Tab-separated table of C-alpha atoms and ligand atoms in Angstrom:
chain	number	residue	atom	x	y	z
A	1	UNK	CA	113.944	109.305	86.887
A	2	UNK	CA	116.302	112.236	86.576
A	3	UNK	CA	119.187	112.810	88.947
A	4	UNK	CA	120.508	116.263	89.797
A	5	UNK	CA	123.675	116.762	91.798
A	6	UNK	CA	123.863	120.517	91.589
A	7	UNK	CA	121.316	123.157	92.508
A	8	UNK	CA	121.579	124.726	89.049
A	9	UNK	CA	120.845	121.357	87.377
A	10	UNK	CA	117.878	120.822	89.652
A	11	UNK	CA	116.426	124.217	88.738
A	12	UNK	CA	116.879	123.438	85.056
A	13	UNK	CA	115.224	120.028	85.430
A	14	UNK	CA	112.213	121.562	87.145
A	15	UNK	CA	111.883	124.562	84.830
A	16	UNK	CA	109.690	122.722	82.327
A	17	UNK	CA	107.346	121.469	85.041
A	18	UNK	CA	107.084	124.932	86.466
A	19	UNK	CA	106.345	126.471	83.090
A	20	UNK	CA	103.642	123.839	82.524
A	21	UNK	CA	102.182	124.895	85.911
A	22	UNK	CA	102.706	121.442	87.352
A	23	UNK	CA	102.771	121.297	91.138
A	24	UNK	CA	105.941	120.072	92.825
A	25	UNK	CA	105.935	117.722	95.819
A	26	UNK	CA	109.133	117.364	97.823
A	27	UNK	CA	110.421	114.714	100.247
A	28	UNK	CA	113.724	115.561	101.969
A	29	UNK	CA	115.650	112.543	103.310
A	30	UNK	CA	119.090	111.488	104.490
A	31	UNK	CA	118.978	108.314	102.389
A	32	UNK	CA	119.334	104.628	103.358
A	33	UNK	CA	115.722	104.622	102.270
A	34	UNK	CA	113.152	102.301	103.787
A	35	UNK	CA	109.405	101.814	103.539
A	36	UNK	CA	108.812	104.847	105.829
A	37	UNK	CA	110.535	107.156	103.349
A	38	UNK	CA	108.829	105.501	100.387
A	39	UNK	CA	105.392	105.951	101.983
A	40	UNK	CA	106.117	109.704	102.027
A	41	UNK	CA	107.104	109.594	98.352
A	42	UNK	CA	103.722	107.975	97.601
A	43	UNK	CA	101.947	110.599	99.670
A	44	UNK	CA	103.769	113.359	97.766
A	45	UNK	CA	102.733	111.753	94.464
A	46	UNK	CA	99.084	111.922	95.538
A	47	UNK	CA	99.441	115.605	96.401
A	48	UNK	CA	101.518	116.932	93.501
A	49	UNK	CA	102.212	116.360	89.786
A	50	UNK	CA	105.987	115.985	90.083
A	51	UNK	CA	107.851	114.394	93.021
A	52	UNK	CA	111.352	115.494	93.985
A	53	UNK	CA	113.266	113.515	96.627
A	54	UNK	CA	116.508	114.801	98.111
A	55	UNK	CA	119.141	112.545	99.644
A	56	UNK	CA	121.660	114.448	101.726
A	57	UNK	CA	123.277	113.512	105.038
A	58	UNK	CA	123.329	116.952	106.618
A	59	UNK	CA	126.399	117.402	108.844
A	60	UNK	CA	124.898	120.509	110.441
A	61	UNK	CA	122.251	118.489	112.293
A	62	UNK	CA	124.709	116.036	113.868
A	63	UNK	CA	126.411	116.799	117.175
A	64	UNK	CA	130.192	116.321	117.552
A	65	UNK	CA	129.742	112.945	119.311
A	66	UNK	CA	126.995	111.667	117.011
A	67	UNK	CA	126.985	109.147	114.169
A	68	UNK	CA	127.655	111.372	111.128
A	69	UNK	CA	130.628	109.315	109.933
A	70	UNK	CA	128.923	105.950	110.237
A	71	UNK	CA	125.425	107.074	109.166
A	72	UNK	CA	124.322	104.446	106.584
A	73	UNK	CA	124.753	105.474	102.956
A	74	UNK	CA	123.423	103.488	99.988
A	75	UNK	CA	123.224	105.669	96.906
A	76	UNK	CA	122.697	102.806	94.480
A	77	UNK	CA	119.960	101.176	96.572
A	78	UNK	CA	118.251	104.530	97.141
A	79	UNK	CA	118.185	105.338	93.428
A	80	UNK	CA	116.741	101.901	92.589
A	81	UNK	CA	113.985	102.290	95.205
A	82	UNK	CA	113.085	105.801	94.055
A	83	UNK	CA	113.058	104.720	90.429
A	84	UNK	CA	110.713	101.835	91.322
A	85	UNK	CA	108.500	104.226	93.272
A	86	UNK	CA	108.170	106.520	90.258
A	87	UNK	CA	109.806	109.645	91.731
A	88	UNK	CA	110.563	111.986	88.838
A	89	UNK	CA	113.640	113.762	90.218
A	90	UNK	CA	116.240	112.845	92.832
A	91	UNK	CA	118.526	115.540	94.191
A	92	UNK	CA	121.838	114.130	95.443
A	93	UNK	CA	123.880	117.206	96.323
A	94	UNK	CA	127.517	117.103	97.407
A	95	UNK	CA	128.480	118.792	100.659
A	96	UNK	CA	129.968	121.805	98.829
A	97	UNK	CA	126.726	122.294	96.958
A	98	UNK	CA	124.696	122.706	100.151
A	99	UNK	CA	127.420	124.458	102.148
A	100	UNK	CA	129.628	126.404	99.765
A	101	UNK	CA	132.972	127.564	101.110
A	102	UNK	CA	132.442	130.145	103.840
A	103	UNK	CA	128.667	129.557	104.225
A	104	UNK	CA	127.754	130.505	107.786
A	105	UNK	CA	124.243	131.992	107.675
A	106	UNK	CA	121.814	129.741	109.502
A	107	UNK	CA	118.176	129.437	110.469
A	108	UNK	CA	117.535	129.403	114.209
A	109	UNK	CA	114.746	126.980	115.026
A	110	UNK	CA	113.515	129.054	117.979
A	111	UNK	CA	112.044	127.796	121.257
A	112	UNK	CA	110.685	124.567	119.767
A	113	UNK	CA	114.211	123.677	118.782
A	114	UNK	CA	115.488	123.781	122.349
A	115	UNK	CA	113.180	121.335	124.163
A	116	UNK	CA	113.002	117.498	124.247
A	117	UNK	CA	115.059	116.346	121.237
A	118	UNK	CA	116.583	119.813	121.061
A	119	UNK	CA	117.646	119.697	124.717
A	120	UNK	CA	119.413	116.371	124.131
A	121	UNK	CA	120.822	117.350	120.746
A	122	UNK	CA	121.838	121.021	121.037
A	123	UNK	CA	121.859	122.734	117.639
A	124	UNK	CA	120.163	119.773	115.938
A	125	UNK	CA	117.013	121.638	114.906
A	126	UNK	CA	118.960	124.727	113.794
A	127	UNK	CA	120.819	122.342	111.471
A	128	UNK	CA	117.570	120.774	110.276
A	129	UNK	CA	115.851	124.139	109.734
A	130	UNK	CA	118.876	125.500	107.876
A	131	UNK	CA	119.171	122.598	105.449
A	132	UNK	CA	115.414	122.410	104.864
A	133	UNK	CA	115.302	126.160	104.147
A	134	UNK	CA	118.130	125.722	101.617
A	135	UNK	CA	116.365	122.746	100.035
A	136	UNK	CA	113.045	124.611	99.856
A	137	UNK	CA	114.823	127.447	98.046
A	138	UNK	CA	116.487	125.054	95.598
A	139	UNK	CA	113.416	122.875	94.916
A	140	UNK	CA	110.653	125.477	95.231
A	141	UNK	CA	108.029	122.890	96.219
A	142	UNK	CA	104.285	123.512	96.486
A	143	UNK	CA	103.994	120.696	99.021
A	144	UNK	CA	106.668	119.135	101.238
A	145	UNK	CA	106.112	115.848	103.059
A	146	UNK	CA	107.617	114.914	106.416
A	147	UNK	CA	107.148	111.890	108.696
A	148	UNK	CA	105.334	111.830	112.019
A	149	UNK	CA	108.217	109.609	113.195
A	150	UNK	CA	110.146	112.861	113.717
A	151	UNK	CA	107.200	114.698	115.274
A	152	UNK	CA	109.226	117.575	116.695
A	153	UNK	CA	111.025	118.077	113.379
A	154	UNK	CA	107.649	118.386	111.657
A	155	UNK	CA	106.442	121.077	114.081
A	156	UNK	CA	109.755	122.951	113.826
A	157	UNK	CA	109.433	122.960	110.024
A	158	UNK	CA	105.788	124.084	110.174
A	159	UNK	CA	106.845	126.922	112.463
A	160	UNK	CA	109.733	127.904	110.201
A	161	UNK	CA	107.442	127.930	107.158
A	162	UNK	CA	104.972	130.133	109.004
A	163	UNK	CA	107.495	132.488	110.596
A	164	UNK	CA	109.691	132.892	107.478
A	165	UNK	CA	106.793	132.905	104.960
A	166	UNK	CA	107.877	129.954	102.841
A	167	UNK	CA	105.148	129.438	100.202
A	168	UNK	CA	104.890	125.700	100.809
A	169	UNK	CA	102.272	123.426	102.322
A	170	UNK	CA	103.576	120.962	104.910
A	171	UNK	CA	102.035	117.489	104.955
A	172	UNK	CA	102.888	114.906	107.606
A	173	UNK	CA	102.659	111.163	106.862
A	174	UNK	CA	102.084	108.445	109.491
A	175	UNK	CA	104.932	106.448	111.045
A	176	UNK	CA	105.601	103.129	109.325
A	177	UNK	CA	106.517	100.240	111.615
A	178	UNK	CA	107.732	96.691	111.511
A	179	UNK	CA	105.222	94.006	112.524
A	180	UNK	CA	106.450	94.118	116.150
A	181	UNK	CA	105.888	97.883	116.357
A	182	UNK	CA	109.479	99.102	115.967
A	183	UNK	CA	109.364	102.316	113.933
A	184	UNK	CA	111.345	101.969	110.709
A	185	UNK	CA	114.549	103.986	110.853
A	186	UNK	CA	117.778	104.044	108.896
A	187	UNK	CA	119.517	103.675	112.278
A	188	UNK	CA	117.836	100.283	112.930
A	189	UNK	CA	120.526	98.862	110.646
A	190	UNK	CA	123.047	99.405	113.485
A	191	UNK	CA	121.135	97.154	115.922
A	192	UNK	CA	122.332	93.641	116.742
A	193	UNK	CA	119.521	91.035	116.797
A	194	UNK	CA	119.441	91.268	120.597
A	195	UNK	CA	119.302	95.077	120.575
A	196	UNK	CA	116.683	94.945	117.834
A	197	UNK	CA	114.426	92.921	120.172
A	198	UNK	CA	115.054	95.340	123.060
A	199	UNK	CA	114.334	98.348	120.844
A	200	UNK	CA	110.650	97.381	120.673
A	201	UNK	CA	110.440	98.757	124.221
A	202	UNK	CA	109.817	102.242	122.812
A	203	UNK	CA	106.624	101.074	121.143
A	204	UNK	CA	105.601	98.979	124.146
A	205	UNK	CA	106.156	101.973	126.443
A	206	UNK	CA	104.187	104.340	124.207
A	207	UNK	CA	101.347	101.841	124.036
A	208	UNK	CA	101.333	101.526	127.814
A	209	UNK	CA	101.099	105.327	128.101
A	210	UNK	CA	98.302	105.412	125.523
A	211	UNK	CA	96.390	102.738	127.449
A	212	UNK	CA	96.615	104.911	130.580
A	213	UNK	CA	95.235	107.919	128.696
A	214	UNK	CA	92.479	105.826	127.163
A	215	UNK	CA	91.536	104.677	130.658
A	216	UNK	CA	91.125	108.332	131.669
A	217	UNK	CA	94.486	108.905	133.392
A	218	UNK	CA	96.221	112.290	133.210
A	219	UNK	CA	99.012	113.131	130.784
A	220	UNK	CA	101.449	113.189	133.710
A	221	UNK	CA	100.403	109.635	134.668
A	222	UNK	CA	100.805	108.477	131.086
A	223	UNK	CA	104.267	110.059	130.941
A	224	UNK	CA	105.257	108.164	134.083
A	225	UNK	CA	104.090	104.862	132.684
A	226	UNK	CA	106.056	105.405	129.444
A	227	UNK	CA	109.184	106.135	131.531
A	228	UNK	CA	108.542	103.145	133.759
A	229	UNK	CA	108.238	100.616	130.933
A	230	UNK	CA	111.422	101.967	129.338
A	231	UNK	CA	113.232	101.989	132.672
A	232	UNK	CA	112.455	98.319	133.251
A	233	UNK	CA	114.075	97.146	130.009
A	234	UNK	CA	117.705	96.124	130.546
A	235	UNK	CA	120.268	97.662	128.221
A	236	UNK	CA	118.034	100.627	127.439
A	237	UNK	CA	119.026	104.125	128.550
A	238	UNK	CA	116.136	106.580	128.453
A	239	UNK	CA	116.873	110.126	127.229
A	240	UNK	CA	113.317	111.299	127.840
A	241	UNK	CA	109.701	110.202	128.044
A	242	UNK	CA	107.217	113.027	127.619
A	243	UNK	CA	103.508	113.737	127.229
A	244	UNK	CA	102.979	117.056	125.447
A	245	UNK	CA	100.532	118.943	123.270
A	246	UNK	CA	101.137	117.659	119.690
A	247	UNK	CA	101.308	121.180	118.225
A	248	UNK	CA	102.785	123.486	120.862
A	249	UNK	CA	104.847	120.800	122.618
A	250	UNK	CA	103.722	122.507	125.845
A	251	UNK	CA	101.353	121.005	128.418
A	252	UNK	CA	98.441	119.142	126.843
A	253	UNK	CA	95.048	120.858	127.087
A	254	UNK	CA	92.610	119.150	129.457
A	255	UNK	CA	90.896	116.395	127.479
A	256	UNK	CA	92.860	117.400	124.346
A	257	UNK	CA	95.198	115.251	122.249
A	258	UNK	CA	98.492	114.117	123.760
A	259	UNK	CA	101.742	113.362	121.995
A	260	UNK	CA	103.663	110.689	123.857
A	261	UNK	CA	107.305	110.941	122.816
A	262	UNK	CA	110.284	108.846	123.824
A	263	UNK	CA	113.995	108.689	123.090
A	264	UNK	CA	116.429	106.062	124.290
A	265	UNK	CA	119.799	104.557	123.575
A	266	UNK	CA	119.810	100.840	122.905
A	267	UNK	CA	123.394	99.646	122.771
A	268	UNK	CA	125.093	102.569	121.069
A	269	UNK	CA	122.061	103.398	118.940
A	270	UNK	CA	119.816	106.354	119.722
A	271	UNK	CA	116.182	105.757	118.781
A	272	UNK	CA	113.097	107.973	118.971
A	273	UNK	CA	109.410	107.262	118.610
A	274	UNK	CA	106.064	108.868	119.420
A	275	UNK	CA	102.343	108.271	119.436
A	276	UNK	CA	99.464	110.746	119.333
A	277	UNK	CA	96.493	109.844	121.522
A	278	UNK	CA	93.144	111.517	120.957
A	279	UNK	CA	91.377	111.473	124.295
A	280	UNK	CA	87.805	110.420	123.911
A	281	UNK	CA	87.100	110.129	127.631
A	282	UNK	CA	86.707	113.646	128.975
A	283	UNK	CA	88.066	112.752	132.378
A	284	UNK	CA	91.634	113.889	131.802
A	285	UNK	CA	92.880	116.588	134.116
A	286	UNK	CA	95.498	117.641	131.598
B	301	LIG	P1	115.537	110.852	107.503
B	301	LIG	O1	116.097	110.210	106.275
B	301	LIG	O2	115.689	110.043	108.743
B	301	LIG	O3	115.989	112.286	107.658
B	301	LIG	O4	113.975	110.936	107.273
B	301	LIG	C1	113.439	111.576	106.141
B	301	LIG	C2	111.945	111.713	106.316
B	301	LIG	O5	111.372	110.415	106.466
B	301	LIG	C3	111.574	112.503	107.586
B	301	LIG	O6	110.476	113.354	107.291
B	301	LIG	C4	111.207	111.409	108.546
B	301	LIG	O7	110.290	111.842	109.529
B	301	LIG	C5	110.583	110.387	107.632
B	301	LIG	N1	110.585	109.053	108.228
B	301	LIG	C6	111.624	108.425	108.830
B	301	LIG	N2	111.242	107.236	109.329
B	301	LIG	C7	109.915	107.113	109.053
B	301	LIG	C8	108.936	106.105	109.317
B	301	LIG	N3	109.228	105.003	109.973
B	301	LIG	N4	107.668	106.318	108.882
B	301	LIG	C9	107.353	107.462	108.209
B	301	LIG	N5	108.230	108.437	107.937
B	301	LIG	C10	109.490	108.273	108.339
């Protein structure tokens, strides 16, 4: 596996592949890699000849009171995992490489960036869109792979790619979970054993909402049951529980698929999760 720390080195590393008309698959990450990330690397390897993974903790997507400083970092572990996974190139840029002195041009994520996660984390999706645009320009991927775990991020990126004409296909991989349903996340490392047990409430709440939808209840009913299950768990502070259309993030179409999404703070740790429910019973009223 080759490691590039500068954009120019990355370009040089990929030049040969490009000349040989090999396709490039790209997985952007913030490191502290777990099985969820690695599943995306595998997906990228199935879709492209060469896999590039970036590891960069992007300050622009963290709010002033968020966990930028204590976000887990494990360069050595990440490199070992990517090597074992067979990624060909890892891009490990320094802050100055991504944000050179005086850089202030940004991508605005638009309306999708202002709701749900965006409402609770103002500027977050502008930061995500900006860094992903920079990374797309540096890597030049044919395919880029994102996780369903961050469902709203994936739709924001799809929208950016469409609106700004990035020549890249976006693929979304399923959420990987622990056996008890907790979605894998680099932030799970912050949880005490007691908080870790409580954190499974997100999955339990989403499942309760899904069961309501599967029984023919409306999206609004399902949303209420997600909120209720979360509200009943001690030590868990709900940011939002929502039932939206998985693509527009607006109201779900009658009988159409529903994305149940939830965010909560467990101890000091903010966790998100979601579940898409295809409604097979055509009794939903939306
Ligand atoms: P992050 O390092 O948190 O920025 O995540 C990098 C990529 O991995 C994003 O596309 C995430 O959606 C994805 N990801 C994070 N957790 C999971 C998971 N549990 N399952 C699948 N993909 C994930």
